[in-house]
Tab-separated table of C-alpha atoms in Angstrom:
chain	number	residue	atom	x	y	z
A	111	MET	CA	-14.411	27.005	43.735
A	112	GLU	CA	-16.515	28.971	41.255
A	113	ALA	CA	-18.355	27.107	38.429
A	114	LYS	CA	-16.958	29.338	36.034
A	115	HIS	CA	-13.878	28.306	37.244
A	116	LEU	CA	-14.681	25.131	36.721
A	117	ILE	CA	-16.005	25.168	33.419
A	118	MET	CA	-12.294	26.850	32.766
A	119	ILE	CA	-10.095	24.204	34.015
A	120	ALA	CA	-12.934	21.751	32.063
A	121	SER	CA	-12.316	23.727	28.677
A	122	VAL	CA	-8.467	23.303	29.616
A	123	LEU	CA	-8.433	19.649	30.213
A	124	ILE	CA	-11.110	19.395	27.375
A	125	ALA	CA	-8.728	21.269	25.006
A	126	ILE	CA	-5.428	19.015	26.374
A	127	ALA	CA	-7.306	16.074	25.139
A	128	LEU	CA	-8.098	17.073	22.398
A	129	VAL	CA	-4.138	17.904	21.301
A	130	LEU	CA	-3.521	14.149	22.797
A	131	ILE	CA	-6.324	12.604	20.518
A	132	PHE	CA	-4.837	14.833	17.481
A	133	PHE	CA	-1.002	14.256	18.025
A	134	VAL	CA	-1.744	10.578	18.165
A	135	TRP	CA	-3.745	10.134	15.397
A	136	ASN	CA	-0.676	12.300	13.352
A	137	VAL	CA	1.485	9.894	15.182
A	138	ARG	CA	-0.376	6.778	14.011
A	139	ARG	CA	-1.127	8.447	10.452
A	140	GLN	CA	2.565	8.858	9.908
A	141	GLN	CA	3.401	5.465	10.799
A	142	LYS	CA	0.605	3.966	8.735
A	143	LYS	CA	2.281	6.237	5.919
A	144	TYR	CA	5.421	5.025	6.558
A	145	LEU	CA	5.010	0.978	6.506
A	146	GLN	CA	3.211	2.080	3.493
A	147	ALA	CA	6.001	3.751	1.510
A	148	LYS	CA	8.389	0.548	3.091
A	149	ASP	CA	5.485	-1.914	1.825
A	150	PHE	CA	5.642	-0.046	-2.379
A	151	LEU	CA	9.251	-0.300	-1.744
A	152	ALA	CA	9.517	-4.177	-1.410
A	153	LEU	CA	6.625	-4.223	-4.231
A	154	GLN	CA	8.929	-2.418	-6.175
A	155	ALA	CA	11.867	-4.275	-5.749
A	156	LEU	CA	10.087	-7.017	-6.711
A	157	ARG	CA	8.535	-5.958	-9.533
A	158	SER	CA	12.769	-5.295	-10.744
A	159	MET	CA	13.220	-9.174	-9.290
A	160	LEU	CA	10.783	-10.329	-11.473
A	161	MET	CA	12.839	-8.164	-14.779
A	162	HIS	CA	15.871	-9.296	-13.703
A	163	LEU	CA	15.023	-13.004	-13.559
A	164	GLN	CA	13.286	-12.441	-16.863
A	165	ARG	CA	16.042	-11.115	-18.847
A	166	HIS	CA	18.364	-13.525	-16.818
A	167	ARG	CA	16.241	-16.506	-18.744
A	168	THR	CA	16.590	-14.887	-21.809
A	169	LEU	CA	20.535	-13.851	-21.458
A	170	SER	CA	21.384	-17.281	-20.134
A	171	VAL	CA	19.441	-19.031	-23.147
A	172	ALA	CA	22.306	-16.945	-25.468
A	173	VAL	CA	25.179	-18.175	-23.446
A	174	LEU	CA	24.250	-21.947	-23.200
A	175	ASP	CA	23.909	-21.835	-26.789
A	176	GLY	CA	28.200	-20.396	-26.636
A	177	ASP	CA	27.635	-16.636	-27.162
A	178	GLN	CA	30.377	-15.303	-24.597
A	179	SER	CA	29.788	-11.690	-25.863
A	180	MET	CA	26.430	-11.528	-23.368
A	181	LEU	CA	28.831	-13.222	-20.569
A	182	ALA	CA	29.215	-9.594	-18.903
A	183	GLU	CA	25.823	-8.874	-19.034
A	184	LEU	CA	24.391	-11.942	-17.715
A	185	ALA	CA	26.404	-11.548	-14.427
A	186	LEU	CA	25.502	-7.821	-14.295
A	187	VAL	CA	21.854	-9.493	-13.858
A	188	GLN	CA	22.364	-12.095	-11.401
A	189	SER	CA	24.257	-9.144	-9.839
A	190	ASN	CA	21.315	-7.251	-9.532
A	191	THR	CA	18.895	-9.825	-8.613
A	192	SER	CA	20.957	-9.956	-5.564
A	193	ARG	CA	20.824	-6.116	-4.828
A	194	ASP	CA	16.531	-7.067	-5.111
A	195	LEU	CA	17.009	-9.077	-2.623
A	196	GLN	CA	18.729	-6.924	-0.591
A	197	CYS	CA	16.363	-4.312	-0.457
A	198	ILE	CA	13.708	-6.791	-0.008
A	199	ALA	CA	15.365	-7.708	3.166
A	200	LEU	CA	15.478	-4.257	4.251
A	201	GLU	CA	12.478	-2.769	3.175
A	202	ALA	CA	9.219	-6.035	3.722
A	203	ASP	CA	8.503	-6.508	7.699
A	204	TRP	CA	7.366	-10.163	6.105
A	205	ALA	CA	11.404	-10.560	5.568
A	206	LYS	CA	11.727	-9.691	8.510
A	207	LYS	CA	10.052	-12.417	11.174
A	208	ASP	CA	8.151	-15.147	10.101
A	209	VAL	CA	9.398	-15.136	6.363
A	210	PRO	CA	7.196	-16.441	4.481
A	211	ALA	CA	7.441	-20.471	2.919
A	212	ASP	CA	7.023	-19.437	-0.283
A	213	TRP	CA	9.492	-16.688	0.084
A	214	LEU	CA	11.741	-18.738	1.212
A	215	ALA	CA	11.302	-21.413	-1.572
A	216	ILE	CA	12.029	-18.632	-3.929
A	217	THR	CA	15.205	-17.263	-2.902
A	218	ALA	CA	16.152	-21.099	-2.600
A	219	HIS	CA	15.675	-21.376	-6.286
A	220	TRP	CA	16.956	-19.021	-7.065
A	221	ALA	CA	20.595	-19.311	-5.383
A	222	ARG	CA	20.550	-22.696	-7.287
A	223	LEU	CA	19.613	-21.508	-10.247
A	224	ALA	CA	22.070	-19.022	-10.801
A	225	GLY	CA	24.968	-21.191	-8.949
A	226	ARG	CA	23.819	-24.116	-11.925
A	227	TYR	CA	22.109	-22.712	-14.977
A	228	GLN	CA	25.172	-23.809	-17.124
A	229	TYR	CA	24.897	-27.221	-16.484
A	230	LEU	CA	21.367	-27.020	-17.759
A	231	ASN	CA	21.103	-27.619	-21.024
A	232	ILE	CA	18.328	-24.713	-23.298
A	233	ARG	CA	15.159	-26.809	-22.514
A	234	GLN	CA	15.617	-27.319	-18.707
A	235	ASN	CA	17.213	-23.328	-18.631
A	236	LEU	CA	13.953	-22.335	-19.828
A	237	ASP	CA	11.537	-24.720	-17.563
A	238	GLN	CA	13.384	-23.674	-14.353
A	239	HIS	CA	13.425	-19.802	-15.305
A	240	THR	CA	9.933	-19.807	-16.198
A	241	LYS	CA	8.767	-22.030	-12.898
A	242	LEU	CA	11.134	-19.632	-10.501
A	243	ILE	CA	8.997	-16.724	-12.776
A	244	LYS	CA	5.614	-18.179	-12.524
A	245	ASN	CA	5.931	-18.802	-8.456
A	246	LEU	CA	7.506	-15.212	-7.468
A	247	LEU	CA	4.149	-13.699	-9.927
A	248	ALA	CA	1.712	-15.924	-7.377
A	249	PHE	CA	3.837	-14.226	-4.689
A	250	ILE	CA	3.273	-10.643	-5.671
A	251	ASP	CA	-0.043	-11.592	-6.175
A	252	GLU	CA	0.073	-12.868	-1.963
A	253	ILE	CA	1.325	-9.524	-1.430
A	254	ILE	CA	-1.014	-7.588	-2.815
A	255	ILE	CA	-3.725	-8.894	-0.788
A	256	THR	CA	-2.012	-8.409	2.107
A	257	LEU	CA	-1.517	-4.392	1.065
A	258	ASN	CA	-4.907	-4.262	0.123
A	259	LEU	CA	-4.288	-3.278	-3.281
A	260	ARG	CA	-6.621	-5.777	-4.973
A	261	THR	CA	-10.260	-4.655	-4.413
A	262	PRO	CA	-11.168	-1.467	-5.639
A	263	ARG	CA	-11.421	1.183	-2.619
A	264	VAL	CA	-14.187	3.200	-2.369
A	265	GLY	CA	-13.864	6.316	-4.236
A	266	TYR	CA	-11.470	5.139	-6.752
A	267	PRO	CA	-11.862	3.422	-10.227
A	268	LEU	CA	-11.450	-0.031	-10.967
A	269	GLN	CA	-8.844	0.641	-13.382
A	270	GLY	CA	-6.600	2.014	-10.907
A	271	GLN	CA	-6.225	-0.823	-8.492
A	272	THR	CA	-5.915	-3.502	-11.353
A	273	SER	CA	-4.042	-2.336	-14.501
A	274	TRP	CA	-0.700	-2.349	-13.379
A	275	ARG	CA	-1.029	-6.230	-12.110
A	276	TYR	CA	-2.210	-6.816	-15.497
A	277	LEU	CA	0.687	-5.075	-16.960
A	278	LEU	CA	3.324	-7.622	-14.871
A	279	ASP	CA	1.655	-10.873	-16.779
A	280	LEU	CA	1.500	-9.555	-19.843
A	281	THR	CA	5.396	-8.723	-19.816
A	282	GLU	CA	6.100	-12.174	-18.589
A	283	GLY	CA	4.283	-13.339	-21.833
A	284	LEU	CA	6.302	-11.379	-23.866
A	285	GLY	CA	9.179	-12.612	-21.513
A	286	GLN	CA	8.445	-15.870	-22.551
A	287	LEU	CA	8.552	-15.554	-26.235
A	288	ARG	CA	11.671	-13.417	-26.546
A	289	ALA	CA	13.342	-16.334	-23.930
A	290	ILE	CA	11.519	-19.379	-26.434
A	291	GLY	CA	12.050	-17.231	-29.797
A	292	LEU	CA	16.210	-17.125	-28.804
A	293	ALA	CA	16.396	-20.390	-28.164
A	294	TYR	CA	14.392	-21.974	-31.333
A	295	ILE	CA	16.395	-19.225	-33.577
A	296	ALA	CA	19.853	-20.382	-31.880
A	297	SER	CA	18.270	-24.285	-32.739
A	298	MET	CA	18.147	-23.168	-36.162
A	299	GLU	CA	21.333	-22.008	-36.316
A	300	ARG	CA	23.078	-25.425	-35.314
A	301	GLY	CA	20.671	-27.093	-37.931
A	302	GLU	CA	18.774	-28.842	-35.435
A	303	GLN	CA	15.028	-28.858	-35.872
A	304	ALA	CA	13.561	-28.702	-32.225
A	305	PRO	CA	9.886	-29.495	-33.049
A	306	ARG	CA	9.202	-29.103	-28.617
A	307	LEU	CA	10.301	-25.470	-29.043
A	308	ARG	CA	8.799	-24.743	-32.454
A	309	ASN	CA	5.421	-26.050	-30.776
A	310	VAL	CA	5.939	-23.827	-27.961
A	311	LEU	CA	6.567	-20.782	-29.572
A	312	GLN	CA	3.653	-21.328	-31.400
A	313	THR	CA	1.447	-21.686	-27.907
A	314	LYS	CA	3.071	-18.510	-26.398
A	315	VAL	CA	1.928	-16.598	-29.297
A	316	THR	CA	-1.622	-18.005	-29.564
A	317	GLU	CA	-1.684	-17.924	-26.008
A	318	LEU	CA	-0.520	-13.395	-26.163
A	319	THR	CA	-2.936	-12.879	-29.073
A	320	GLN	CA	-5.476	-14.200	-26.972
A	321	ALA	CA	-4.459	-12.154	-24.194
A	322	LEU	CA	-4.354	-8.851	-25.883
A	323	GLU	CA	-8.433	-9.123	-27.190
A	324	LEU	CA	-9.773	-9.653	-23.452
A	325	ASN	CA	-11.524	-6.321	-21.555
A	326	ASP	CA	-8.324	-6.389	-19.151
A	327	CYS	CA	-5.849	-5.674	-22.031
A	328	ASN	CA	-7.978	-3.376	-23.454
A	329	GLN	CA	-8.544	-1.341	-19.651
A	330	SER	CA	-4.822	-1.853	-18.913
A	331	VAL	CA	-2.763	-0.869	-21.829
A	332	SER	CA	-2.757	1.950	-24.896
A	333	LYS	CA	-3.881	1.402	-28.200
A	334	SER	CA	-0.416	2.422	-29.065
A	335	GLN	CA	1.143	0.016	-26.758
A	336	LYS	CA	-1.298	-3.161	-27.956
A	337	ASN	CA	-0.559	-1.888	-31.489
A	338	SER	CA	3.178	-2.014	-31.043
A	339	ILE	CA	3.549	-5.739	-29.549
A	340	LEU	CA	0.538	-7.226	-31.988
A	341	GLN	CA	3.912	-6.058	-34.522
A	342	PHE	CA	6.326	-7.599	-32.614
A	343	ILE	CA	4.177	-10.780	-32.716
A	344	GLU	CA	3.818	-10.509	-36.136
A	345	CYS	CA	7.321	-9.160	-37.422
A	346	PHE	CA	9.522	-11.112	-35.044
A	347	PRO	CA	7.581	-14.672	-33.903
A	348	GLU	CA	5.171	-15.671	-36.639
A	349	ALA	CA	7.713	-14.562	-38.881
A	350	LEU	CA	10.078	-17.138	-37.223
A	351	LEU	CA	7.230	-19.950	-37.715
A	352	LYS	CA	7.132	-19.279	-41.259
A	353	ASN	CA	11.155	-18.683	-42.200
A	354	PRO	CA	13.646	-19.524	-39.337
A	355	LYS	CA	16.386	-16.719	-41.092
A	356	LYS	CA	13.777	-14.774	-41.296
A	357	CYS	CA	14.887	-13.224	-37.319
A	358	SER	CA	18.428	-12.309	-36.328
A	359	ILE	CA	18.835	-13.086	-32.260
A	360	LYS	CA	19.831	-9.326	-32.040
A	361	HIS	CA	16.922	-8.047	-33.518
A	362	TYR	CA	14.378	-10.351	-31.802
A	363	HIS	CA	15.502	-9.612	-28.633
A	364	GLN	CA	16.469	-6.231	-29.215
A	365	SER	CA	12.765	-5.475	-30.396
A	366	ALA	CA	10.824	-7.556	-27.293
A	367	THR	CA	12.997	-5.968	-25.111
A	368	ALA	CA	11.864	-2.653	-26.234
A	369	ILE	CA	8.256	-3.414	-25.475
A	370	MET	CA	8.825	-5.020	-21.620
A	371	ASP	CA	10.255	-1.995	-20.789
A	372	ALA	CA	8.057	0.449	-21.610
A	373	LEU	CA	4.921	-1.697	-20.005
A	374	TYR	CA	7.529	-1.327	-16.913
A	375	MET	CA	7.564	1.970	-17.137
A	376	GLU	CA	3.617	2.077	-17.763
A	377	PHE	CA	3.622	-0.127	-14.602
A	378	ASP	CA	5.928	2.496	-12.149
A	379	LYS	CA	3.511	5.348	-12.960
A	380	GLU	CA	0.506	3.201	-12.328
A	381	ILE	CA	2.131	2.422	-9.118
A	382	LYS	CA	3.122	5.785	-8.314
A	383	LYS	CA	-0.974	7.292	-8.513
A	384	LEU	CA	-1.574	4.343	-6.267
A	385	GLN	CA	0.880	5.252	-3.439
A	386	ASP	CA	-0.303	8.973	-3.803
A	387	ARG	CA	-3.827	7.887	-3.293
A	388	LEU	CA	-3.545	6.098	-0.163
């Protein structure tokens, strides 16, 4: 066989090999993108579950205080939380096999709380919800580590990798103020002094105010958002501590919820940016 024929055959084989290598690489890349997309869907479902648990905490406080008008909305929030769990079960690989013990504990805690919150007093209800939400935030941190989203990647700024995580902590700070504030207003309307709720409310006001002064806040939250949170604290929790009769449950709830919803929208934007970069 002539040398030129050998060269032609070798060239064809090399070309075929390169095509096969490119094909395998492309398939693996598409599989990786598909798995990343599923991971982000699971992360967004966890974010949705967090938001719904926060709402369930607040609405259940109102219902336990005797506000039956909130029952329909509370039932809807419970249904939405169940939907979040179904989404996580469908999208997250870790929810299909070798399910983490932490996640099993979270789902079991939610099942007990959803079915028995009406047998708790307001303080117990607040404590159980807050404990569950704290565990969910810790679990989200574990997922962040698994997805390698906490450490900044080469070529990407740190803020784009971490600011969205700070937003979740900020919404929970506001969520606690929302629920505790409503519980305190309700106790005042019943003629109770509720010194424990007052002390907890004061502590949470101080904690959130201090958190807003940290560098994480300045890097993660716009000046207008920060000012709206500070204005809420001044007009509602701080005003409530000075004069309980100054705040209505409705206005307190609506104002806190509007700010939290805005922060969650910002969270979604940050996640979308991060997903587009990967």
